[in-house]
Short mmCIF file of C-alpha atoms and ligand atoms in Angstrom, two decimals:
data_model
loop_
_atom_site.label_atom_id
_atom_site.label_comp_id
_atom_site.label_asym_id
_atom_site.label_seq_id
_atom_site.Cartn_x
_atom_site.Cartn_y
_atom_site.Cartn_z
CA MET A 39 -0.13 -0.10 0.23
CA ALA A 40 1.04 3.22 -1.11
CA GLU A 41 1.82 5.07 2.76
CA ALA A 42 3.40 7.49 1.42
CA SER A 43 0.10 9.14 0.20
CA PHE A 44 -0.26 10.27 4.13
CA THR A 45 0.76 13.14 5.58
CA PRO A 46 2.70 12.10 7.99
CA ARG A 47 1.45 12.92 11.65
CA VAL A 48 2.71 11.49 14.97
CA PHE A 49 0.70 10.23 18.25
CA SER A 50 1.49 8.88 20.91
CA GLY A 51 -0.11 8.58 24.75
CA ILE A 52 1.09 7.68 29.00
CA GLN A 53 -1.67 6.42 30.87
CA PRO A 54 -2.78 8.19 33.67
CA SER A 55 -2.51 5.99 35.88
CA GLY A 56 -0.11 7.75 38.39
CA ASN A 57 3.98 7.84 39.31
CA LEU A 58 4.53 9.45 36.64
CA HIS A 59 8.56 8.29 36.43
CA LEU A 60 11.87 8.24 34.49
CA GLY A 61 11.48 5.28 31.97
CA ASN A 62 8.18 7.06 30.53
CA TYR A 63 10.39 10.75 30.94
CA LEU A 64 13.23 9.85 28.43
CA GLY A 65 10.91 6.68 26.60
CA ALA A 66 8.64 8.72 25.41
CA LEU A 67 8.05 12.58 26.91
CA ARG A 68 11.68 13.43 26.15
CA ARG A 69 11.12 11.67 22.43
CA PHE A 70 7.94 13.89 21.83
CA VAL A 71 9.33 17.24 22.38
CA ASP A 72 11.72 16.46 19.96
CA TRP A 73 8.89 15.45 17.41
CA GLN A 74 7.27 18.30 18.21
CA ALA A 75 10.25 20.95 17.42
CA ARG A 76 9.87 18.62 13.67
CA ASP A 77 7.14 20.15 11.34
CA VAL A 78 4.55 17.61 11.36
CA GLU A 79 1.87 17.53 13.68
CA THR A 80 1.65 16.06 16.91
CA ILE A 81 -1.32 14.58 19.24
CA PHE A 82 -0.14 13.32 23.13
CA CYS A 83 -2.59 11.54 24.68
CA MET A 84 -3.27 11.02 28.45
CA VAL A 85 -5.90 8.02 28.36
CA ASP A 86 -7.61 8.00 30.57
CA LEU A 87 -10.24 5.11 29.09
CA HIS A 88 -6.99 2.85 29.20
CA ALA A 89 -5.72 2.90 33.35
CA ILE A 90 -9.08 1.92 33.88
CA THR A 91 -8.80 -1.36 33.12
CA VAL A 92 -7.14 -2.33 35.64
CA TRP A 93 -9.09 -0.20 38.75
CA GLN A 94 -8.56 3.00 39.51
CA GLU A 95 -10.29 5.01 42.48
CA PRO A 96 -12.49 7.86 40.99
CA ALA A 97 -10.65 10.98 42.53
CA ASP A 98 -6.93 9.51 42.34
CA LEU A 99 -7.55 9.29 38.59
CA ALA A 100 -9.04 13.40 38.35
CA HIS A 101 -5.47 14.04 40.11
CA SER A 102 -2.96 11.49 38.21
CA THR A 103 -4.76 12.81 34.31
CA ARG A 104 -4.06 16.76 35.53
CA GLU A 105 -0.62 15.62 36.66
CA LEU A 106 -0.36 13.75 33.69
CA ALA A 107 -0.81 16.82 31.81
CA ALA A 108 1.30 18.83 34.00
CA GLY A 109 3.86 16.57 33.20
CA PHE A 110 4.16 16.96 29.49
CA ILE A 111 3.95 20.49 30.01
CA ALA A 112 5.82 20.58 32.17
CA SER A 113 8.79 18.15 30.29
CA GLY A 114 8.08 20.76 27.78
CA ILE A 115 4.95 20.20 25.68
CA ASP A 116 3.40 22.82 24.40
CA PRO A 117 -0.21 22.97 24.46
CA GLU A 118 -0.57 25.19 21.22
CA ARG A 119 1.65 23.93 18.65
CA SER A 120 0.63 19.99 19.79
CA ILE A 121 -3.20 18.80 20.86
CA LEU A 122 -2.47 18.05 24.03
CA VAL A 123 -5.76 15.82 24.86
CA ASN A 124 -7.95 13.01 26.96
CA GLN A 125 -9.15 10.03 25.89
CA SER A 126 -12.70 9.56 27.35
CA ARG A 127 -12.86 13.69 26.02
CA VAL A 128 -12.54 12.33 22.27
CA PRO A 129 -15.57 9.83 22.14
CA GLU A 130 -14.06 8.77 18.48
CA HIS A 131 -11.54 6.22 20.64
CA ALA A 132 -13.90 4.20 22.30
CA GLN A 133 -16.03 4.15 18.75
CA LEU A 134 -14.14 2.63 16.32
CA ALA A 135 -12.35 1.16 18.97
CA TRP A 136 -15.48 -1.07 19.15
CA ILE A 137 -15.28 -1.21 15.17
CA PHE A 138 -11.31 -2.83 15.76
CA ASN A 139 -13.18 -5.77 18.52
CA CYS A 140 -14.84 -6.55 15.14
CA VAL A 141 -11.84 -6.87 13.01
CA ALA A 142 -8.68 -8.43 15.90
CA ARG A 143 -8.81 -11.60 15.67
CA MET A 144 -8.57 -12.75 19.92
CA GLY A 145 -5.59 -15.17 18.71
CA TRP A 146 -3.75 -12.41 17.95
CA MET A 147 -4.91 -10.59 21.23
CA GLY A 148 -3.69 -13.76 23.52
CA ARG A 149 -0.31 -13.55 22.52
CA MET A 150 -0.32 -9.84 24.07
CA THR A 151 2.91 -9.45 26.63
CA GLN A 152 1.72 -6.90 28.23
CA TRP A 153 -1.87 -8.78 28.52
CA LYS A 154 -0.27 -12.03 29.32
CA ASP A 155 2.50 -10.47 32.30
CA LYS A 156 -0.50 -7.91 33.31
CA ALA A 157 -3.66 -10.74 33.81
CA GLY A 158 -1.09 -12.77 34.88
CA LYS A 159 -2.13 -17.26 35.92
CA ASN A 160 -5.30 -15.26 36.89
CA ALA A 161 -6.44 -14.34 33.38
CA GLU A 162 -9.99 -15.04 34.15
CA ALA A 163 -10.76 -12.73 36.49
CA ALA A 164 -8.61 -9.69 34.06
CA SER A 165 -11.14 -7.20 33.10
CA LEU A 166 -12.84 -8.08 29.54
CA GLY A 167 -11.41 -4.14 29.38
CA LEU A 168 -7.32 -5.51 29.69
CA PHE A 169 -7.92 -8.21 26.64
CA ALA A 170 -9.54 -5.44 24.64
CA TYR A 171 -6.71 -3.00 25.56
CA PRO A 172 -4.82 -3.43 22.33
CA ALA A 173 -7.79 -2.33 19.98
CA LEU A 174 -8.38 0.70 21.68
CA MET A 175 -4.67 1.61 21.58
CA ALA A 176 -4.83 1.00 17.19
CA ALA A 177 -8.00 3.50 16.87
CA ASP A 178 -6.53 6.04 19.00
CA ILE A 179 -3.32 5.94 16.71
CA LEU A 180 -5.09 4.85 13.65
CA THR A 181 -8.28 8.00 14.50
CA TYR A 182 -5.72 10.51 13.25
CA HIS A 183 -4.49 8.33 10.17
CA ALA A 184 -0.75 9.33 12.46
CA THR A 185 1.86 7.76 10.11
CA HIS A 186 4.90 7.68 13.84
CA VAL A 187 4.42 6.88 17.52
CA PRO A 188 7.40 7.25 19.14
CA VAL A 189 7.11 4.99 22.69
CA GLY A 190 9.57 3.13 24.97
CA GLU A 191 10.12 -1.17 23.85
CA ASP A 192 7.90 -2.10 25.61
CA GLN A 193 5.09 -1.16 23.51
CA LYS A 194 6.13 -2.12 20.23
CA GLN A 195 4.25 -5.47 19.97
CA HIS A 196 0.89 -3.02 20.17
CA ILE A 197 2.20 -1.05 17.63
CA GLU A 198 2.85 -3.81 15.13
CA LEU A 199 -1.16 -5.07 16.35
CA THR A 200 -2.25 -2.06 15.17
CA ARG A 201 -0.60 -2.51 11.91
CA ASP A 202 -2.39 -5.64 11.74
CA ILE A 203 -5.71 -4.23 12.58
CA ALA A 204 -4.81 -1.17 9.61
CA ALA A 205 -3.90 -3.91 6.89
CA LYS A 206 -6.48 -6.48 7.82
CA PHE A 207 -9.37 -3.29 7.43
CA ASN A 208 -7.79 -2.10 4.42
CA HIS A 209 -7.94 -5.36 3.12
CA ASP A 210 -11.57 -6.58 4.27
CA TYR A 211 -13.43 -4.02 3.18
CA GLY A 212 -11.59 -3.44 -0.12
CA VAL A 213 -9.49 0.34 0.48
CA ASP A 214 -6.43 1.81 1.55
CA PHE A 215 -8.15 3.97 3.77
CA PHE A 216 -5.40 3.41 6.96
CA PRO A 217 -2.05 3.79 7.34
CA LEU A 218 0.25 1.62 8.48
CA THR A 219 1.81 3.36 11.11
CA GLU A 220 5.66 3.39 12.55
CA PRO A 221 6.96 2.46 15.94
CA VAL A 222 9.81 4.91 16.46
CA ILE A 223 11.72 4.09 19.53
CA GLU A 224 14.81 6.07 19.84
CA GLY A 225 17.40 6.98 21.96
CA ALA A 226 19.78 5.60 24.63
CA ALA A 227 17.32 4.84 26.75
CA THR A 228 14.04 2.97 24.95
CA ARG A 229 13.75 0.37 28.19
CA VAL A 230 14.83 1.92 31.68
CA MET A 231 15.50 -0.74 34.27
CA SER A 232 13.77 -0.77 37.68
CA LEU A 233 16.65 0.80 40.63
CA ARG A 234 16.37 -2.39 42.44
CA ASP A 235 16.92 -5.44 39.69
CA GLY A 236 18.24 -4.71 36.67
CA THR A 237 16.53 -7.48 34.16
CA LYS A 238 13.04 -5.90 35.45
CA LYS A 239 11.18 -2.72 33.44
CA MET A 240 11.21 0.69 35.75
CA SER A 241 7.23 0.38 36.03
CA LYS A 242 4.40 2.89 37.32
CA SER A 243 3.21 -0.15 39.15
CA ASP A 244 6.15 -1.34 40.52
CA PRO A 245 5.30 -2.34 44.17
CA SER A 246 9.22 -0.64 45.85
CA ASP A 247 8.52 2.93 45.51
CA ALA A 248 13.32 2.56 45.11
CA SER A 249 12.71 0.85 41.83
CA ARG A 250 12.28 3.94 40.22
CA ILE A 251 12.59 7.82 40.12
CA ASN A 252 9.39 9.87 40.12
CA LEU A 253 8.96 13.06 37.64
CA THR A 254 7.16 14.21 41.60
CA ASP A 255 10.06 13.49 43.41
CA ASP A 256 12.78 16.11 45.08
CA ALA A 257 16.14 16.44 44.57
CA ASP A 258 17.17 14.56 48.01
CA THR A 259 14.43 11.67 47.36
CA ILE A 260 16.66 11.14 43.47
CA ALA A 261 19.71 11.62 44.67
CA LYS A 262 19.23 9.17 47.76
CA LYS A 263 17.69 6.54 44.96
CA ILE A 264 20.34 7.03 43.13
CA ARG A 265 22.97 6.27 45.48
CA LYS A 266 20.52 3.20 46.51
CA ALA A 267 20.39 1.89 43.63
CA LYS A 268 21.87 -2.22 43.19
CA THR A 269 25.14 -2.85 41.47
CA ASP A 270 27.56 -5.30 41.25
CA PRO A 271 31.09 -4.81 42.67
CA GLU A 272 33.12 -4.41 39.79
CA PRO A 273 34.02 -0.39 38.24
CA LEU A 274 33.20 0.69 35.12
CA PRO A 275 34.63 -1.19 32.19
CA GLU A 276 36.39 0.46 29.87
CA ALA A 277 33.84 -0.94 27.17
CA TYR A 278 30.33 -1.06 26.83
CA GLU A 279 30.15 -4.06 25.35
CA ASP A 280 31.35 -5.88 28.54
CA LEU A 281 28.29 -4.41 30.41
CA THR A 282 25.99 -7.36 28.47
CA ASP A 283 26.16 -9.34 31.85
CA ARG A 284 25.91 -6.57 34.63
CA PRO A 285 22.02 -4.99 33.85
CA GLU A 286 22.61 -3.18 36.35
CA ALA A 287 25.17 -0.83 35.47
CA ARG A 288 24.92 -0.87 31.57
CA ASN A 289 20.68 -0.07 32.92
CA LEU A 290 22.72 3.14 34.89
CA VAL A 291 25.29 4.14 32.17
CA ASN A 292 21.84 3.90 29.91
CA ILE A 293 20.59 6.74 31.62
CA TYR A 294 23.30 8.73 32.26
CA ALA A 295 23.89 8.39 27.75
CA ALA A 296 19.89 10.05 27.75
CA LEU A 297 19.76 12.68 30.64
CA SER A 298 23.41 13.82 29.26
CA ASP A 299 22.18 13.44 25.17
CA LEU A 300 25.14 11.34 24.92
CA SER A 301 25.91 8.38 23.23
CA VAL A 302 26.86 6.06 25.19
CA GLU A 303 30.28 5.05 23.66
CA GLU A 304 31.21 8.88 25.37
CA VAL A 305 29.69 8.38 27.75
CA MET A 306 32.78 5.44 28.47
CA ALA A 307 35.19 7.30 27.37
CA ASP A 308 34.31 9.23 30.08
CA MET A 309 33.32 7.19 32.99
CA GLY A 310 35.41 3.71 31.82
CA GLY A 311 36.97 3.09 35.10
CA ALA A 312 35.40 4.91 37.13
CA GLN A 313 34.31 3.02 40.45
CA PHE A 314 30.81 3.16 41.58
CA GLY A 315 31.36 5.88 44.12
CA ARG A 316 32.47 8.55 41.46
CA PHE A 317 29.88 7.21 38.76
CA LYS A 318 26.92 7.67 41.03
CA PRO A 319 26.73 10.99 41.69
CA ALA A 320 27.89 12.47 39.15
CA LEU A 321 24.50 10.89 38.24
CA ALA A 322 22.70 11.55 40.29
CA ASP A 323 23.91 15.84 40.22
CA LEU A 324 23.02 14.88 36.75
CA ALA A 325 19.48 13.18 37.30
CA VAL A 326 19.19 16.98 39.33
CA GLU A 327 19.80 18.89 36.90
CA LYS A 328 17.79 17.45 35.04
CA LEU A 329 14.93 16.21 36.58
CA SER A 330 14.29 19.36 39.45
CA PRO A 331 13.04 21.83 36.78
CA ILE A 332 10.73 19.85 35.60
CA THR A 333 9.45 18.48 38.85
CA GLU A 334 9.17 22.04 40.16
CA GLU A 335 7.43 23.86 36.91
CA MET A 336 4.78 20.31 37.69
CA ALA A 337 4.00 21.22 41.52
CA ARG A 338 3.56 24.39 39.47
CA LEU A 339 0.70 23.45 36.87
CA MET A 340 -0.80 21.27 39.70
CA ARG A 341 -1.73 24.98 41.94
CA ASP A 342 -3.88 26.43 39.57
CA PRO A 343 -5.86 23.17 38.19
CA ALA A 344 -8.69 25.01 36.38
CA GLU A 345 -6.09 26.11 33.68
CA ILE A 346 -4.78 22.79 32.88
CA ASP A 347 -8.56 21.95 32.18
CA ARG A 348 -9.09 24.41 30.33
CA VAL A 349 -5.92 23.50 28.36
CA LEU A 350 -7.06 19.91 27.77
CA ALA A 351 -10.97 20.84 26.61
CA ARG A 352 -8.85 23.27 24.27
CA GLY A 353 -7.03 19.76 22.67
CA ALA A 354 -10.86 18.01 22.85
CA GLU A 355 -11.65 20.50 20.32
CA ARG A 356 -8.62 20.40 17.61
CA ALA A 357 -8.52 16.86 18.16
CA ARG A 358 -11.83 16.18 18.13
CA THR A 359 -11.87 18.25 14.55
CA ILE A 360 -9.69 15.29 12.85
CA ALA A 361 -10.90 12.35 14.89
CA ALA A 362 -14.43 12.98 14.01
CA PRO A 363 -14.41 13.09 9.81
CA ILE A 364 -12.62 9.79 9.93
CA LEU A 365 -14.89 7.52 12.27
CA ASP A 366 -16.90 9.32 9.81
CA GLU A 367 -15.60 6.99 6.48
CA THR A 368 -14.53 4.26 8.57
CA TYR A 369 -18.69 4.26 9.95
CA ARG A 370 -19.60 4.35 6.18
CA ILE A 371 -17.04 2.15 4.86
CA VAL A 372 -18.62 -1.05 7.09
CA GLY A 373 -22.01 0.14 5.51
CA MET A 374 -22.73 2.43 8.78
CA VAL A 375 -26.32 3.78 7.98
CA ARG A 376 -25.78 7.57 9.01
P1 TYM B 619 2.64 3.41 29.44
O1 TYM B 619 1.35 4.45 30.61
O2 TYM B 619 2.68 2.34 30.16
O3 TYM B 619 3.52 4.51 29.13
C1 TYM B 619 4.28 5.62 28.71
C2 TYM B 619 5.68 5.40 27.77
O4 TYM B 619 6.52 5.47 28.81
C3 TYM B 619 6.62 4.56 27.81
N1 TYM B 619 7.75 3.08 28.88
C4 TYM B 619 9.16 3.47 29.63
N2 TYM B 619 10.31 3.51 28.33
C5 TYM B 619 11.26 3.11 28.90
N3 TYM B 619 12.00 2.26 29.35
C6 TYM B 619 10.53 2.03 30.94
N4 TYM B 619 10.35 1.81 32.14
C7 TYM B 619 9.20 2.77 30.57
N5 TYM B 619 7.97 2.82 31.05
C8 TYM B 619 6.88 2.79 30.19
C9 TYM B 619 6.24 3.04 27.11
O5 TYM B 619 6.52 2.76 25.93
C10 TYM B 619 5.05 3.86 26.51
O6 TYM B 619 6.29 5.18 24.69
N6 TYM B 619 0.10 1.06 25.98
C11 TYM B 619 0.50 2.64 25.95
C12 TYM B 619 -0.27 3.41 26.39
C13 TYM B 619 -1.23 3.72 25.13
C14 TYM B 619 -0.46 4.56 23.65
C15 TYM B 619 -1.57 4.34 23.34
C16 TYM B 619 0.60 4.40 23.05
C17 TYM B 619 -2.05 4.02 25.06
N7 TYM B 619 -3.07 4.50 23.20
C18 TYM B 619 -1.42 5.16 21.67
C19 TYM B 619 1.52 4.73 22.19
C20 TYM B 619 0.16 4.86 21.31
C21 TYM B 619 0.68 2.85 27.08
O7 TYM B 619 0.54 2.34 28.54
O8 TYM B 619 2.09 3.62 28.46
#
């Protein structure tokens, strides 16, 4: 199919499920800001409908949605240049998701790693929404005909499924209507690992707060978490390749590279041979320098939630001008009488 016929448009989303962390920042938010600086339309979304696939206290969900909006803005997303919106405000997401529920196959959903991880051994007790989650995600992307989706490594499989859904829809209805979206997974920190266990992803839901750096952590907390991060007794090697079997050390080097905008080779040229007694304080200083202004700006924005709500209302209006005609055309293709 001629993908070139679609105007480049960027979409990405983050769940407002609390504990926005360094992995979200380096793997997603920082990349979003890079995209915003290019000559392309950008849409960023707080996916509140996705968040409720697992239980959320209503008051916490509302707070997390506003806090996430503050996190986007404090990280550099300008709601004038980009469209910043919460998912439930644009009903086209859920409407298109229903169509995609009827396109996607049970087998496709059952193979999703995130489903298997989150549902665990007790899949019978998981919500139906958790199972159908990737069809809603495909709708998020395709209701804007987005061509590029910047994400961390863990979302790659979902974007591939989005392509499968688009391809099956186009094939079944004999149209060339939905683009085959590209995942964009870039930078030194596409998979930031837990500070307590270098084989586990840094995650909002890890019960150990010491496993992650939250964007709401103050400078002392950030420095303490890095000082206490799990490592091994060896100094850093000279070459990055020699970190292959040292997941915790490698993770800290990747974080350093991403925060400082250096390549991992440049970090090793500077830090190779260093003991953690030298490397960790340097990393802590760097993290505080880069993250504290964001934390402070988030706190400032959160003092005026009404302003955040106004920004999101405006974002929804703009988003719907793109999404509504695409949903309308989808209904027409499917044969719904309009
Ligand atoms: P979520 O909310 O879990 O994460 C938001 C973004 O942060 C990235 N990320 C990470 N990157 C590096 N290291 C980590 N440890 C780490 N943890 C999270 C994620 O890859 C993601 O880019 N399903 C999505 C939300 C979503 C979405 C979408 C994304 C819904 N609809 C449409 C893109 C397009 C999710 O749960 O992300």
